[in-house]
Short mmCIF file of C-alpha atoms and ligand atoms in Angstrom, two decimals:
data_model
loop_
_atom_site.label_atom_id
_atom_site.label_comp_id
_atom_site.label_asym_id
_atom_site.label_seq_id
_atom_site.Cartn_x
_atom_site.Cartn_y
_atom_site.Cartn_z
CA MET A 181 -69.33 -76.33 -24.92
CA GLU A 182 -72.31 -77.28 -22.72
CA ILE A 183 -73.48 -80.61 -24.19
CA THR A 184 -77.21 -79.81 -24.58
CA LYS A 185 -76.33 -76.62 -26.51
CA LEU A 186 -74.37 -78.81 -28.92
CA PHE A 187 -77.65 -80.45 -29.98
CA SER A 188 -79.80 -77.32 -29.81
CA LEU A 189 -81.36 -75.91 -32.98
CA GLU A 190 -82.56 -72.69 -31.31
CA GLY A 191 -82.61 -69.80 -33.77
CA LYS A 192 -82.18 -72.07 -36.81
CA THR A 193 -84.62 -72.36 -39.72
CA ALA A 194 -85.17 -75.92 -40.90
CA LEU A 195 -86.89 -76.88 -44.17
CA VAL A 196 -88.04 -80.51 -44.50
CA THR A 197 -89.37 -81.52 -47.90
CA GLY A 198 -92.33 -83.89 -48.15
CA ALA A 199 -93.03 -83.55 -44.42
CA ALA A 200 -96.84 -83.71 -44.41
CA TYR A 201 -96.62 -87.22 -42.95
CA GLY A 202 -94.32 -90.23 -42.70
CA ILE A 203 -90.59 -89.99 -42.06
CA GLY A 204 -90.52 -86.30 -43.02
CA PHE A 205 -93.16 -85.42 -40.44
CA GLY A 206 -91.30 -87.33 -37.72
CA ILE A 207 -87.99 -85.64 -38.51
CA ALA A 208 -89.61 -82.19 -38.84
CA GLU A 209 -91.32 -82.57 -35.46
CA ALA A 210 -88.01 -83.50 -33.84
CA LEU A 211 -86.14 -80.56 -35.38
CA ALA A 212 -88.86 -78.22 -34.10
CA GLN A 213 -88.69 -79.79 -30.64
CA ALA A 214 -84.93 -79.18 -30.72
CA GLY A 215 -85.70 -75.48 -31.24
CA ALA A 216 -85.77 -74.97 -35.00
CA ASN A 217 -88.25 -72.74 -36.82
CA LEU A 218 -89.96 -75.35 -38.97
CA VAL A 219 -90.87 -75.04 -42.63
CA PHE A 220 -92.14 -77.94 -44.76
CA ASN A 221 -93.68 -78.55 -48.16
CA CYS A 222 -95.73 -81.09 -50.07
CA ARG A 223 -97.72 -81.17 -53.31
CA SER A 224 -101.23 -81.63 -52.03
CA LYS A 225 -103.37 -78.87 -50.45
CA GLU A 226 -105.29 -81.52 -48.55
CA HIS A 227 -102.10 -83.04 -47.10
CA LEU A 228 -100.78 -79.55 -46.29
CA GLU A 229 -103.89 -78.53 -44.35
CA LYS A 230 -103.97 -81.83 -42.42
CA ALA A 231 -100.26 -81.53 -41.63
CA MET A 232 -100.68 -77.95 -40.33
CA GLU A 233 -103.37 -79.25 -37.94
CA ASP A 234 -101.13 -82.16 -36.89
CA TYR A 235 -98.15 -79.90 -36.19
CA GLU A 236 -100.35 -77.45 -34.27
CA ALA A 237 -101.75 -80.31 -32.18
CA LYS A 238 -98.15 -80.98 -31.14
CA GLY A 239 -97.60 -77.32 -30.25
CA ILE A 240 -95.47 -76.67 -33.33
CA LYS A 241 -95.95 -73.46 -35.37
CA ALA A 242 -94.94 -74.83 -38.76
CA LYS A 243 -94.91 -72.86 -42.02
CA GLY A 244 -96.18 -74.97 -44.92
CA TYR A 245 -95.70 -74.53 -48.67
CA LEU A 246 -97.30 -76.20 -51.65
CA CYS A 247 -94.29 -76.98 -53.79
CA ASP A 248 -93.46 -79.83 -56.14
CA VAL A 249 -89.75 -80.32 -55.55
CA THR A 250 -89.23 -81.47 -59.16
CA ARG A 251 -90.29 -78.05 -60.51
CA GLU A 252 -87.32 -75.64 -60.41
CA GLU A 253 -89.48 -72.49 -60.57
CA GLN A 254 -91.63 -73.62 -57.65
CA VAL A 255 -88.51 -74.52 -55.63
CA GLN A 256 -86.86 -71.15 -56.30
CA GLU A 257 -90.05 -69.24 -55.42
CA MET A 258 -90.46 -71.18 -52.16
CA ILE A 259 -86.82 -70.63 -51.13
CA ARG A 260 -87.02 -66.91 -52.01
CA ASP A 261 -90.17 -66.52 -49.89
CA ILE A 262 -88.70 -68.40 -46.91
CA GLU A 263 -85.48 -66.36 -47.05
CA LYS A 264 -87.50 -63.13 -47.25
CA GLN A 265 -89.68 -64.04 -44.28
CA LEU A 266 -87.33 -66.05 -42.05
CA GLY A 267 -83.81 -65.29 -43.27
CA MET A 268 -81.56 -68.09 -44.46
CA ILE A 269 -82.43 -71.77 -44.38
CA ASP A 270 -79.88 -73.20 -41.95
CA ILE A 271 -80.99 -76.83 -42.27
CA LEU A 272 -82.39 -78.53 -45.38
CA VAL A 273 -83.71 -82.10 -45.17
CA ASN A 274 -84.29 -83.58 -48.64
CA ASN A 275 -86.90 -86.13 -47.63
CA ALA A 276 -89.58 -86.03 -50.36
CA GLY A 277 -89.55 -89.27 -52.26
CA ILE A 278 -91.56 -91.96 -54.01
CA ILE A 279 -91.01 -95.57 -54.99
CA LYS A 280 -92.38 -97.64 -57.88
CA ARG A 281 -92.12 -101.42 -57.48
CA ILE A 282 -92.13 -102.65 -61.09
CA PRO A 283 -89.86 -105.27 -62.75
CA MET A 284 -87.36 -103.22 -64.78
CA ILE A 285 -88.23 -104.71 -68.16
CA GLU A 286 -91.88 -103.81 -67.51
CA MET A 287 -91.13 -100.26 -66.32
CA SER A 288 -91.63 -97.43 -68.81
CA ILE A 289 -88.97 -94.76 -69.21
CA ASP A 290 -91.51 -92.20 -67.93
CA GLU A 291 -92.01 -94.23 -64.74
CA PHE A 292 -88.22 -94.56 -64.32
CA ARG A 293 -87.74 -90.84 -64.94
CA GLU A 294 -90.45 -89.86 -62.42
CA VAL A 295 -88.67 -91.72 -59.61
CA ILE A 296 -85.26 -90.30 -60.58
CA ASP A 297 -86.80 -86.83 -60.79
CA ILE A 298 -88.27 -86.87 -57.30
CA ASP A 299 -85.74 -89.05 -55.47
CA LEU A 300 -82.55 -87.59 -56.96
CA ASN A 301 -82.97 -84.55 -59.24
CA ALA A 302 -85.16 -82.73 -56.69
CA SER A 303 -82.39 -82.92 -54.08
CA PHE A 304 -80.06 -81.26 -56.62
CA LEU A 305 -82.64 -78.48 -57.19
CA MET A 306 -83.33 -77.95 -53.49
CA SER A 307 -79.66 -78.01 -52.47
CA LYS A 308 -78.64 -75.69 -55.33
CA ALA A 309 -81.31 -73.21 -54.17
CA VAL A 310 -80.24 -73.08 -50.51
CA LEU A 311 -76.44 -73.29 -50.93
CA PRO A 312 -75.79 -69.64 -52.00
CA LYS A 313 -77.04 -68.25 -48.66
CA MET A 314 -75.23 -71.02 -46.74
CA ILE A 315 -72.01 -70.07 -48.56
CA GLU A 316 -72.58 -66.36 -47.84
CA LYS A 317 -73.23 -67.00 -44.13
CA ARG A 318 -70.48 -69.63 -43.87
CA HIS A 319 -72.64 -72.32 -42.34
CA GLY A 320 -75.34 -74.82 -43.30
CA LYS A 321 -76.63 -78.38 -42.93
CA ILE A 322 -78.03 -80.51 -45.74
CA ILE A 323 -79.41 -83.94 -44.85
CA ASN A 324 -80.39 -86.26 -47.70
CA ILE A 325 -82.73 -89.14 -46.91
CA CYS A 326 -81.04 -92.01 -48.68
CA SER A 327 -81.92 -95.68 -48.24
CA MET A 328 -80.57 -99.19 -47.86
CA MET A 329 -81.02 -99.11 -51.63
CA SER A 330 -78.18 -96.61 -51.72
CA GLU A 331 -76.07 -99.75 -51.07
CA LEU A 332 -78.09 -102.78 -52.19
CA GLY A 333 -80.50 -103.66 -54.98
CA ARG A 334 -83.55 -105.85 -54.94
CA GLU A 335 -86.09 -106.98 -57.50
CA THR A 336 -88.57 -104.38 -58.83
CA VAL A 337 -86.94 -101.23 -57.41
CA SER A 338 -84.39 -100.40 -60.15
CA ALA A 339 -85.33 -96.71 -60.46
CA TYR A 340 -85.46 -96.22 -56.70
CA ALA A 341 -82.08 -97.89 -56.12
CA ALA A 342 -80.51 -95.91 -58.96
CA ALA A 343 -81.89 -92.68 -57.48
CA LYS A 344 -80.85 -93.47 -53.90
CA GLY A 345 -77.41 -94.61 -55.03
CA GLY A 346 -77.05 -91.33 -56.87
CA LEU A 347 -78.29 -89.42 -53.83
CA LYS A 348 -75.52 -91.03 -51.75
CA MET A 349 -72.92 -89.75 -54.21
CA LEU A 350 -74.58 -86.32 -54.51
CA THR A 351 -74.31 -86.13 -50.71
CA LYS A 352 -70.59 -86.88 -50.84
CA ASN A 353 -70.05 -84.42 -53.67
CA ILE A 354 -71.80 -81.52 -51.92
CA ALA A 355 -69.62 -82.26 -48.86
CA ALA A 356 -66.48 -82.27 -51.01
CA GLU A 357 -67.38 -79.08 -52.89
CA TYR A 358 -68.78 -76.92 -50.06
CA GLY A 359 -67.18 -78.24 -46.89
CA LYS A 360 -64.74 -75.30 -47.00
CA TYR A 361 -67.67 -72.95 -46.23
CA ASN A 362 -68.51 -74.83 -43.01
CA ILE A 363 -71.40 -76.56 -44.79
CA GLN A 364 -72.03 -80.18 -43.85
CA CYS A 365 -73.97 -82.48 -46.18
CA ASN A 366 -74.75 -85.94 -44.82
CA GLY A 367 -77.29 -88.67 -45.45
CA ILE A 368 -79.57 -90.76 -43.31
CA GLY A 369 -80.12 -94.27 -44.67
CA PRO A 370 -83.26 -95.68 -43.04
CA GLY A 371 -83.78 -99.43 -43.11
CA TYR A 372 -87.31 -100.76 -43.45
CA ILE A 373 -89.58 -98.18 -41.77
CA ALA A 374 -93.32 -98.58 -41.20
CA THR A 375 -94.88 -95.76 -43.24
CA MET A 376 -97.44 -95.41 -46.05
CA GLN A 377 -94.64 -96.04 -48.53
CA THR A 378 -93.97 -99.55 -47.16
CA ALA A 379 -97.57 -100.37 -46.19
CA PRO A 380 -98.00 -102.69 -49.22
CA LEU A 381 -95.03 -104.76 -47.98
CA ARG A 382 -96.64 -105.28 -44.58
CA GLU A 383 -100.26 -105.88 -45.59
CA ARG A 384 -101.64 -109.09 -44.07
CA ARG A 385 -102.83 -111.77 -46.51
CA GLU A 386 -106.54 -112.62 -46.84
CA ASP A 387 -106.16 -115.48 -44.36
CA GLY A 388 -104.68 -113.00 -41.83
CA SER A 389 -101.15 -114.42 -42.16
CA ARG A 390 -98.09 -112.21 -42.38
CA ASN A 391 -97.08 -110.86 -45.78
CA PRO A 392 -94.07 -112.97 -46.90
CA PHE A 393 -92.03 -109.76 -47.41
CA ASP A 394 -92.83 -108.73 -43.83
CA SER A 395 -91.50 -112.09 -42.56
CA PHE A 396 -88.47 -111.74 -44.86
CA ILE A 397 -87.54 -108.34 -43.42
CA LEU A 398 -88.03 -109.47 -39.82
CA ALA A 399 -85.69 -112.42 -40.51
CA LYS A 400 -83.11 -110.17 -42.19
CA THR A 401 -83.13 -107.45 -39.51
CA PRO A 402 -81.04 -108.18 -36.35
CA ALA A 403 -83.42 -105.90 -34.38
CA GLU A 404 -86.24 -108.26 -35.50
CA ARG A 405 -88.65 -105.38 -36.07
CA TRP A 406 -89.59 -102.70 -38.62
CA GLY A 407 -88.32 -99.25 -37.78
CA THR A 408 -90.52 -96.21 -37.16
CA SER A 409 -89.90 -92.54 -37.88
CA GLN A 410 -89.08 -92.20 -34.16
CA ASP A 411 -85.93 -94.27 -34.75
CA LEU A 412 -84.71 -91.57 -37.12
CA ILE A 413 -85.20 -88.43 -35.00
CA GLY A 414 -82.05 -88.69 -32.89
CA PRO A 415 -79.79 -89.14 -35.95
CA ALA A 416 -81.61 -86.26 -37.67
CA VAL A 417 -81.14 -83.83 -34.77
CA PHE A 418 -77.48 -84.90 -34.51
CA LEU A 419 -76.81 -84.24 -38.21
CA ALA A 420 -78.75 -80.94 -38.08
CA SER A 421 -76.84 -79.65 -35.04
CA GLU A 422 -73.36 -78.34 -34.18
CA ALA A 423 -72.67 -81.78 -32.72
CA SER A 424 -71.93 -82.97 -36.28
CA ASP A 425 -69.87 -79.99 -37.52
CA PHE A 426 -66.90 -82.23 -38.34
CA VAL A 427 -69.04 -85.00 -39.92
CA ASN A 428 -69.32 -84.53 -43.69
CA GLY A 429 -70.26 -86.75 -46.62
CA HIS A 430 -71.37 -89.53 -44.28
CA ILE A 431 -74.41 -91.75 -44.78
CA LEU A 432 -75.70 -92.72 -41.33
CA TYR A 433 -77.61 -96.00 -41.71
CA VAL A 434 -80.44 -96.35 -39.23
CA ASP A 435 -81.54 -99.85 -40.13
CA GLY A 436 -81.70 -102.13 -37.07
CA GLY A 437 -78.48 -103.76 -38.31
CA ILE A 438 -79.89 -105.18 -41.56
CA LEU A 439 -76.93 -103.95 -43.66
CA ALA A 440 -74.52 -105.63 -41.22
CA SER A 441 -76.05 -109.09 -41.50
CA ILE A 442 -76.59 -111.78 -44.16
CA GLY A 443 -79.76 -112.69 -42.27
CA LYS A 444 -80.62 -115.44 -39.82
CA GLN A 445 -79.90 -119.05 -40.66
CA PRO A 446 -83.17 -121.01 -41.27
P1 NAP B 211 -94.26 -91.38 -47.73
O1 NAP B 211 -94.99 -91.75 -46.49
O2 NAP B 211 -94.75 -91.85 -49.06
O3 NAP B 211 -94.10 -89.75 -47.78
C1 NAP B 211 -93.49 -89.17 -48.89
C2 NAP B 211 -93.65 -87.67 -48.78
O4 NAP B 211 -93.04 -87.06 -49.92
C3 NAP B 211 -95.08 -87.22 -48.74
O5 NAP B 211 -95.22 -86.16 -47.78
C4 NAP B 211 -95.32 -86.65 -50.14
O6 NAP B 211 -96.27 -85.63 -50.05
C5 NAP B 211 -93.94 -86.10 -50.47
N1 NAP B 211 -93.65 -85.96 -51.90
C6 NAP B 211 -93.59 -86.94 -52.83
N2 NAP B 211 -93.28 -86.41 -54.02
C7 NAP B 211 -93.14 -85.08 -53.84
C8 NAP B 211 -92.84 -83.99 -54.70
N3 NAP B 211 -92.61 -84.16 -56.01
N4 NAP B 211 -92.78 -82.75 -54.18
C9 NAP B 211 -93.02 -82.55 -52.86
N5 NAP B 211 -93.32 -83.53 -51.99
C10 NAP B 211 -93.38 -84.78 -52.49
O7 NAP B 211 -92.75 -91.89 -47.66
P2 NAP B 211 -91.80 -92.16 -46.40
O8 NAP B 211 -91.75 -93.61 -46.12
O9 NAP B 211 -92.12 -91.20 -45.31
O10 NAP B 211 -90.38 -91.78 -47.07
C11 NAP B 211 -89.83 -90.50 -46.94
C12 NAP B 211 -88.43 -90.57 -47.50
O11 NAP B 211 -87.70 -91.63 -46.85
C13 NAP B 211 -88.39 -90.93 -48.98
O12 NAP B 211 -87.31 -90.25 -49.60
C14 NAP B 211 -88.09 -92.44 -48.98
O13 NAP B 211 -87.46 -92.85 -50.17
C15 NAP B 211 -87.18 -92.53 -47.81
N6 NAP B 211 -87.06 -93.86 -47.20
C16 NAP B 211 -88.17 -94.51 -46.74
C17 NAP B 211 -87.99 -95.75 -46.12
C18 NAP B 211 -89.15 -96.55 -45.57
O14 NAP B 211 -88.93 -97.75 -45.27
N7 NAP B 211 -90.33 -95.98 -45.43
C19 NAP B 211 -86.71 -96.29 -45.98
C20 NAP B 211 -85.62 -95.60 -46.52
C21 NAP B 211 -85.81 -94.37 -47.11
P3 NAP B 211 -97.34 -85.36 -51.25
O15 NAP B 211 -97.59 -86.67 -51.94
O16 NAP B 211 -98.54 -84.78 -50.60
O17 NAP B 211 -96.66 -84.38 -52.13
C1 GCO B 212 -88.76 -101.67 -50.79
C2 GCO B 212 -88.85 -100.67 -49.68
C3 GCO B 212 -87.48 -100.08 -49.40
C4 GCO B 212 -87.58 -99.06 -48.31
C5 GCO B 212 -86.28 -98.43 -48.01
C6 GCO B 212 -85.27 -99.39 -47.49
O1 GCO B 212 -89.69 -101.76 -51.60
O2 GCO B 212 -87.73 -102.38 -50.81
O3 GCO B 212 -89.78 -99.65 -50.00
O4 GCO B 212 -86.96 -99.51 -50.56
O5 GCO B 212 -88.45 -98.04 -48.67
O6 GCO B 212 -85.79 -97.68 -49.06
O7 GCO B 212 -84.15 -98.64 -47.03
#
């Protein structure tokens, strides 16, 4: 096959959850540039309207939905509408996610549940909603945005690590259960990426000095830099395209090497 066709998403419909900004926006933009018809969702009307303008400014005709991915009825209504208007969803990127940085013994069960609901249960709901058409058509791509915390823990992120660890195993299980229908389910595990979600970890101190966590990550990362959503777009297009048809249940870590290293000696 001609190599560029292998990575083409022409004629495919891609749905990226939580893609009003951040990593989701970067991945969604790349999938559209690779030829996909782009659909995205978020919870906020304000974020949706701003995102539609941002996509249009990049020459992308995106279709946006207000949908809270933790609400099964909203998910099912969104998927039904997309399938009615655009046909099947060929590519689903489960990107929507939150983090709460609270010491576990200070975290309420409601706070724990909210993170699990968005970062893990929502990917179950979204995947369950798109799989029937993928099974019927005998093809589909599901990409779950995991994390380094799918592999490692750290203080204050117990709910997030539990969710992302579960998302890694949900990814493997969808691959195991539906691979026979030519459906590939893989994960992308970003390292530390500069977005709104990690902004508190990079904020300069009052005296203008680097945040200690910022210095910690730079010392731990062989690439000696924070990633950006642009570092994730190649892996996303690869996992969304025919180029990865024999890759299934894999978590592709895009982390500047941080998971490979114990960190620099002092
Ligand atoms: P972000 O800037 O906070 O963006 C999160 C997105 O998710 C927003 O568009 C938000 O939109 C949406 N969202 C949150 N809850 C939602 C819900 N219930 N329903 C629908 N949309 C929802 O975060 P990010 O850094 O881009 O992270 C995106 C994904 O990458 C997350 O899964 C995160 O865990 C993962 N990740 C991030 C990093 C990193 O270093 N940044 C590293 C590894 C993995 P609304 O609030 O408007 O709904
Ligand atoms: C944190 C960060 C991380 C990143 C990412 C790393 O507080 O440790 O937010 O969790 O978001 O998940 O892969």
